[in-house]
PDB file of C-alpha atoms and ligand atoms in Angstrom:
ATOM      1  CA  UNK A   1    -127.036-187.483 -98.054  1.00 66.00           C
ATOM      2  CA  UNK A   2    -130.750-186.439 -97.371  1.00 75.00           C
ATOM      3  CA  UNK A   3    -133.085-189.222 -97.792  1.00 82.00           C
ATOM      4  CA  UNK A   4    -135.377-187.213 -99.721  1.00 84.00           C
ATOM      5  CA  UNK A   5    -132.678-186.328-102.083  1.00 80.00           C
ATOM      6  CA  UNK A   6    -131.457-189.779-102.339  1.00 83.00           C
ATOM      7  CA  UNK A   7    -134.959-191.038-103.388  1.00 86.00           C
ATOM      8  CA  UNK A   8    -135.355-188.302-105.918  1.00 85.00           C
ATOM      9  CA  UNK A   9    -132.170-189.066-107.515  1.00 87.00           C
ATOM     10  CA  UNK A  10    -133.104-192.829-107.493  1.00 88.00           C
ATOM     11  CA  UNK A  11    -136.451-191.880-109.144  1.00 90.00           C
ATOM     12  CA  UNK A  12    -134.692-189.745-111.836  1.00 91.00           C
ATOM     13  CA  UNK A  13    -132.387-192.934-112.665  1.00 90.00           C
ATOM     14  CA  UNK A  14    -135.264-195.091-112.790  1.00 91.00           C
ATOM     15  CA  UNK A  15    -137.162-192.806-115.068  1.00 94.00           C
ATOM     16  CA  UNK A  16    -134.262-192.277-117.522  1.00 94.00           C
ATOM     17  CA  UNK A  17    -133.899-196.213-117.284  1.00 92.00           C
ATOM     18  CA  UNK A  18    -137.544-196.833-118.376  1.00 94.00           C
ATOM     19  CA  UNK A  19    -137.625-194.078-120.840  1.00 96.00           C
ATOM     20  CA  UNK A  20    -134.178-193.312-122.124  1.00 96.00           C
ATOM     21  CA  UNK A  21    -133.612-190.077-123.897  1.00 97.00           C
ATOM     22  CA  UNK A  22    -131.584-189.742-127.126  1.00 98.00           C
ATOM     23  CA  UNK A  23    -131.876-193.698-127.487  1.00 98.00           C
ATOM     24  CA  UNK A  24    -131.463-193.863-131.117  1.00 98.00           C
ATOM     25  CA  UNK A  25    -128.735-194.023-133.969  1.00 98.00           C
ATOM     26  CA  UNK A  26    -127.479-190.939-135.779  1.00 98.00           C
ATOM     27  CA  UNK A  27    -126.930-191.435-139.482  1.00 96.00           C
ATOM     28  CA  UNK A  28    -123.647-190.239-140.696  1.00 96.00           C
ATOM     29  CA  UNK A  29    -122.293-188.910-137.221  1.00 97.00           C
ATOM     30  CA  UNK A  30    -119.276-186.868-137.016  1.00 97.00           C
ATOM     31  CA  UNK A  31    -117.925-189.587-134.426  1.00 97.00           C
ATOM     32  CA  UNK A  32    -119.168-192.401-132.990  1.00 98.00           C
ATOM     33  CA  UNK A  33    -117.574-195.118-130.761  1.00 98.00           C
ATOM     34  CA  UNK A  34    -118.435-198.304-128.977  1.00 98.00           C
ATOM     35  CA  UNK A  35    -117.825-199.029-125.411  1.00 98.00           C
ATOM     36  CA  UNK A  36    -117.805-201.913-123.131  1.00 98.00           C
ATOM     37  CA  UNK A  37    -117.676-202.567-119.410  1.00 96.00           C
ATOM     38  CA  UNK A  38    -116.675-206.294-119.183  1.00 95.00           C
ATOM     39  CA  UNK A  39    -117.370-206.297-115.328  1.00 93.00           C
ATOM     40  CA  UNK A  40    -121.183-205.943-115.779  1.00 95.00           C
ATOM     41  CA  UNK A  41    -121.741-206.633-119.437  1.00 96.00           C
ATOM     42  CA  UNK A  42    -122.702-203.028-120.326  1.00 97.00           C
ATOM     43  CA  UNK A  43    -122.319-201.995-124.091  1.00 98.00           C
ATOM     44  CA  UNK A  44    -122.856-198.625-125.463  1.00 98.00           C
ATOM     45  CA  UNK A  45    -122.468-196.811-128.870  1.00 98.00           C
ATOM     46  CA  UNK A  46    -122.299-193.191-128.651  1.00 98.00           C
ATOM     47  CA  UNK A  47    -123.041-190.988-131.651  1.00 98.00           C
ATOM     48  CA  UNK A  48    -122.045-187.406-131.869  1.00 98.00           C
ATOM     49  CA  UNK A  49    -122.899-184.795-134.513  1.00 98.00           C
ATOM     50  CA  UNK A  50    -120.574-181.678-134.291  1.00 98.00           C
ATOM     51  CA  UNK A  51    -121.101-178.499-136.137  1.00 96.00           C
ATOM     52  CA  UNK A  52    -118.319-176.320-137.762  1.00 94.00           C
ATOM     53  CA  UNK A  53    -117.940-174.530-134.338  1.00 94.00           C
ATOM     54  CA  UNK A  54    -117.260-177.774-132.312  1.00 93.00           C
ATOM     55  CA  UNK A  55    -120.752-177.392-130.808  1.00 97.00           C
ATOM     56  CA  UNK A  56    -122.274-180.699-130.165  1.00 98.00           C
ATOM     57  CA  UNK A  57    -125.502-180.397-132.411  1.00 98.00           C
ATOM     58  CA  UNK A  58    -126.881-183.878-131.557  1.00 98.00           C
ATOM     59  CA  UNK A  59    -125.770-186.735-129.495  1.00 98.00           C
ATOM     60  CA  UNK A  60    -127.251-190.163-129.180  1.00 98.00           C
ATOM     61  CA  UNK A  61    -126.606-193.661-127.858  1.00 98.00           C
ATOM     62  CA  UNK A  62    -127.667-197.422-128.258  1.00 98.00           C
ATOM     63  CA  UNK A  63    -126.664-200.532-126.688  1.00 97.00           C
ATOM     64  CA  UNK A  64    -127.732-202.732-123.844  1.00 96.00           C
ATOM     65  CA  UNK A  65    -126.898-203.157-120.213  1.00 95.00           C
ATOM     66  CA  UNK A  66    -127.867-202.602-116.564  1.00 93.00           C
ATOM     67  CA  UNK A  67    -130.431-199.807-115.356  1.00 91.00           C
ATOM     68  CA  UNK A  68    -127.322-197.644-114.107  1.00 92.00           C
ATOM     69  CA  UNK A  69    -125.431-197.868-117.396  1.00 95.00           C
ATOM     70  CA  UNK A  70    -128.643-196.894-119.429  1.00 96.00           C
ATOM     71  CA  UNK A  71    -129.820-194.209-117.085  1.00 94.00           C
ATOM     72  CA  UNK A  72    -126.260-192.592-117.115  1.00 95.00           C
ATOM     73  CA  UNK A  73    -126.131-192.744-121.018  1.00 97.00           C
ATOM     74  CA  UNK A  74    -129.478-191.146-121.096  1.00 97.00           C
ATOM     75  CA  UNK A  75    -128.620-188.325-118.608  1.00 95.00           C
ATOM     76  CA  UNK A  76    -125.264-187.896-120.279  1.00 96.00           C
ATOM     77  CA  UNK A  77    -126.478-187.289-123.662  1.00 97.00           C
ATOM     78  CA  UNK A  78    -129.277-184.847-122.314  1.00 95.00           C
ATOM     79  CA  UNK A  79    -126.720-182.816-120.415  1.00 95.00           C
ATOM     80  CA  UNK A  80    -124.182-182.704-123.323  1.00 96.00           C
ATOM     81  CA  UNK A  81    -126.375-181.979-126.127  1.00 97.00           C
ATOM     82  CA  UNK A  82    -125.939-178.279-127.279  1.00 97.00           C
ATOM     83  CA  UNK A  83    -122.796-177.835-125.306  1.00 97.00           C
ATOM     84  CA  UNK A  84    -119.403-177.178-127.020  1.00 98.00           C
ATOM     85  CA  UNK A  85    -116.780-179.761-126.938  1.00 97.00           C
ATOM     86  CA  UNK A  86    -114.843-177.846-124.156  1.00 97.00           C
ATOM     87  CA  UNK A  87    -117.776-177.705-121.934  1.00 96.00           C
ATOM     88  CA  UNK A  88    -118.377-181.545-122.368  1.00 97.00           C
ATOM     89  CA  UNK A  89    -114.867-182.051-121.282  1.00 96.00           C
ATOM     90  CA  UNK A  90    -115.393-180.017-118.161  1.00 94.00           C
ATOM     91  CA  UNK A  91    -118.627-181.774-117.424  1.00 94.00           C
ATOM     92  CA  UNK A  92    -116.730-185.035-117.705  1.00 95.00           C
ATOM     93  CA  UNK A  93    -114.265-183.999-115.314  1.00 94.00           C
ATOM     94  CA  UNK A  94    -116.746-182.989-112.768  1.00 92.00           C
ATOM     95  CA  UNK A  95    -118.673-186.350-113.121  1.00 93.00           C
ATOM     96  CA  UNK A  96    -115.396-188.257-112.980  1.00 91.00           C
ATOM     97  CA  UNK A  97    -114.403-186.521-109.723  1.00 90.00           C
ATOM     98  CA  UNK A  98    -118.115-187.174-108.288  1.00 89.00           C
ATOM     99  CA  UNK A  99    -117.920-190.757-108.803  1.00 89.00           C
ATOM    100  CA  UNK A 100    -114.516-191.444-107.665  1.00 86.00           C
ATOM    101  CA  UNK A 101    -114.530-189.094-104.699  1.00 83.00           C
ATOM    102  CA  UNK A 102    -114.246-190.612-101.222  1.00 81.00           C
ATOM    103  CA  UNK A 103    -117.616-191.389 -99.379  1.00 76.00           C
ATOM    104  CA  UNK A 104    -116.916-188.767 -96.665  1.00 81.00           C
ATOM    105  CA  UNK A 105    -115.533-186.134 -98.996  1.00 83.00           C
ATOM    106  CA  UNK A 106    -118.080-183.252 -99.156  1.00 82.00           C
ATOM    107  CA  UNK A 107    -119.645-182.478-102.274  1.00 79.00           C
ATOM    108  CA  UNK A 108    -121.360-179.144-103.223  1.00 80.00           C
ATOM    109  CA  UNK A 109    -124.464-180.438-105.053  1.00 78.00           C
ATOM    110  CA  UNK A 110    -125.846-177.343-105.774  1.00 80.00           C
ATOM    111  CA  UNK A 111    -122.639-176.667-107.886  1.00 79.00           C
ATOM    112  CA  UNK A 112    -123.082-179.705-109.805  1.00 82.00           C
ATOM    113  CA  UNK A 113    -126.596-179.017-111.058  1.00 82.00           C
ATOM    114  CA  UNK A 114    -128.081-182.114-112.793  1.00 83.00           C
ATOM    115  CA  UNK A 115    -124.952-184.021-112.208  1.00 86.00           C
ATOM    116  CA  UNK A 116    -125.821-184.506-108.585  1.00 88.00           C
ATOM    117  CA  UNK A 117    -128.014-187.300-109.754  1.00 88.00           C
ATOM    118  CA  UNK A 118    -124.926-189.470-109.975  1.00 87.00           C
ATOM    119  CA  UNK A 119    -123.822-188.398-106.410  1.00 85.00           C
ATOM    120  CA  UNK A 120    -125.113-191.692-104.901  1.00 82.00           C
ATOM    121  CA  UNK A 121    -122.894-193.848-107.325  1.00 84.00           C
ATOM    122  CA  UNK A 122    -119.813-193.575-105.240  1.00 81.00           C
ATOM    123  CA  UNK A 123    -121.323-195.627-102.350  1.00 79.00           C
ATOM    124  CA  UNK A 124    -121.509-198.412-104.758  1.00 81.00           C
ATOM    125  CA  UNK A 125    -117.994-199.131-106.096  1.00 82.00           C
ATOM    126  CA  UNK A 126    -119.234-202.093-108.285  1.00 83.00           C
ATOM    127  CA  UNK A 127    -121.546-199.674-110.143  1.00 89.00           C
ATOM    128  CA  UNK A 128    -119.101-196.826-110.700  1.00 92.00           C
ATOM    129  CA  UNK A 129    -117.765-198.441-114.007  1.00 94.00           C
ATOM    130  CA  UNK A 130    -121.533-198.722-115.157  1.00 94.00           C
ATOM    131  CA  UNK A 131    -122.191-195.163-114.514  1.00 94.00           C
ATOM    132  CA  UNK A 132    -118.863-194.142-116.140  1.00 95.00           C
ATOM    133  CA  UNK A 133    -119.196-196.269-119.287  1.00 97.00           C
ATOM    134  CA  UNK A 134    -121.253-193.556-121.421  1.00 98.00           C
ATOM    135  CA  UNK A 135    -119.113-190.577-120.176  1.00 97.00           C
ATOM    136  CA  UNK A 136    -115.889-192.573-120.898  1.00 96.00           C
ATOM    137  CA  UNK A 137    -117.088-193.452-124.337  1.00 98.00           C
ATOM    138  CA  UNK A 138    -118.086-190.087-125.128  1.00 98.00           C
ATOM    139  CA  UNK A 139    -114.942-188.347-124.070  1.00 97.00           C
ATOM    140  CA  UNK A 140    -112.694-190.847-126.271  1.00 97.00           C
ATOM    141  CA  UNK A 141    -115.071-190.370-129.115  1.00 98.00           C
ATOM    142  CA  UNK A 142    -114.465-186.681-128.933  1.00 97.00           C
ATOM    143  CA  UNK A 143    -110.612-187.410-128.734  1.00 96.00           C
ATOM    144  CA  UNK A 144    -110.929-189.055-132.184  1.00 94.00           C
ATOM    145  CA  UNK A 145    -110.540-192.646-130.848  1.00 93.00           C
ATOM    146  CA  UNK A 146    -112.014-195.323-133.320  1.00 93.00           C
ATOM    147  CA  UNK A 147    -111.335-198.683-131.577  1.00 94.00           C
ATOM    148  CA  UNK A 148    -113.864-199.891-129.103  1.00 95.00           C
ATOM    149  CA  UNK A 149    -113.122-198.807-125.613  1.00 95.00           C
ATOM    150  CA  UNK A 150    -113.109-200.764-122.392  1.00 95.00           C
ATOM    151  CA  UNK A 151    -113.590-199.622-118.948  1.00 91.00           C
ATOM    152  CA  UNK A 152    -110.821-201.882-118.047  1.00 88.00           C
ATOM    153  CA  UNK A 153    -108.127-200.138-119.922  1.00 73.00           C
ATOM    154  CA  UNK A 154    -106.934-197.583-117.352  1.00 55.00           C
TER     155      UNK A 154
HETATM  156 ZN1   ZN B   1    -123.821-202.101-115.414  1.00 75.44          ZN
END
């Protein structure tokens, strides 16, 4: 990856860690779910408010963890807000592919849009679960899971 691009992505992650977006609780959410990454000690709770047409009207998170996990939850919530449940699933699939792709696999960053910020994560295998935690928890919440999820389950 280009050095300038890498630095830009790092800045975005640092900024989201410093001032996380949607870092709050939603009272009476349609669904909420707690997620845990025991490898790093990251904890996140995702709150989702759906409208009658399965549109994600509001999404937020709370929790504690490393910079990557917090920035990832912040970025994830800003990307998912206003999307339909189906669109959120597509974004999750793209994100999942991105962070688990092989280092030498060519990835079309333009096609990824904002998700490209996470493209450096696959170079740090220990960080993949930190970055995935919020996404993983969000998708399980939409699937209706109620019990706390862990990145070590699958
Ligand atoms: Zn972490």
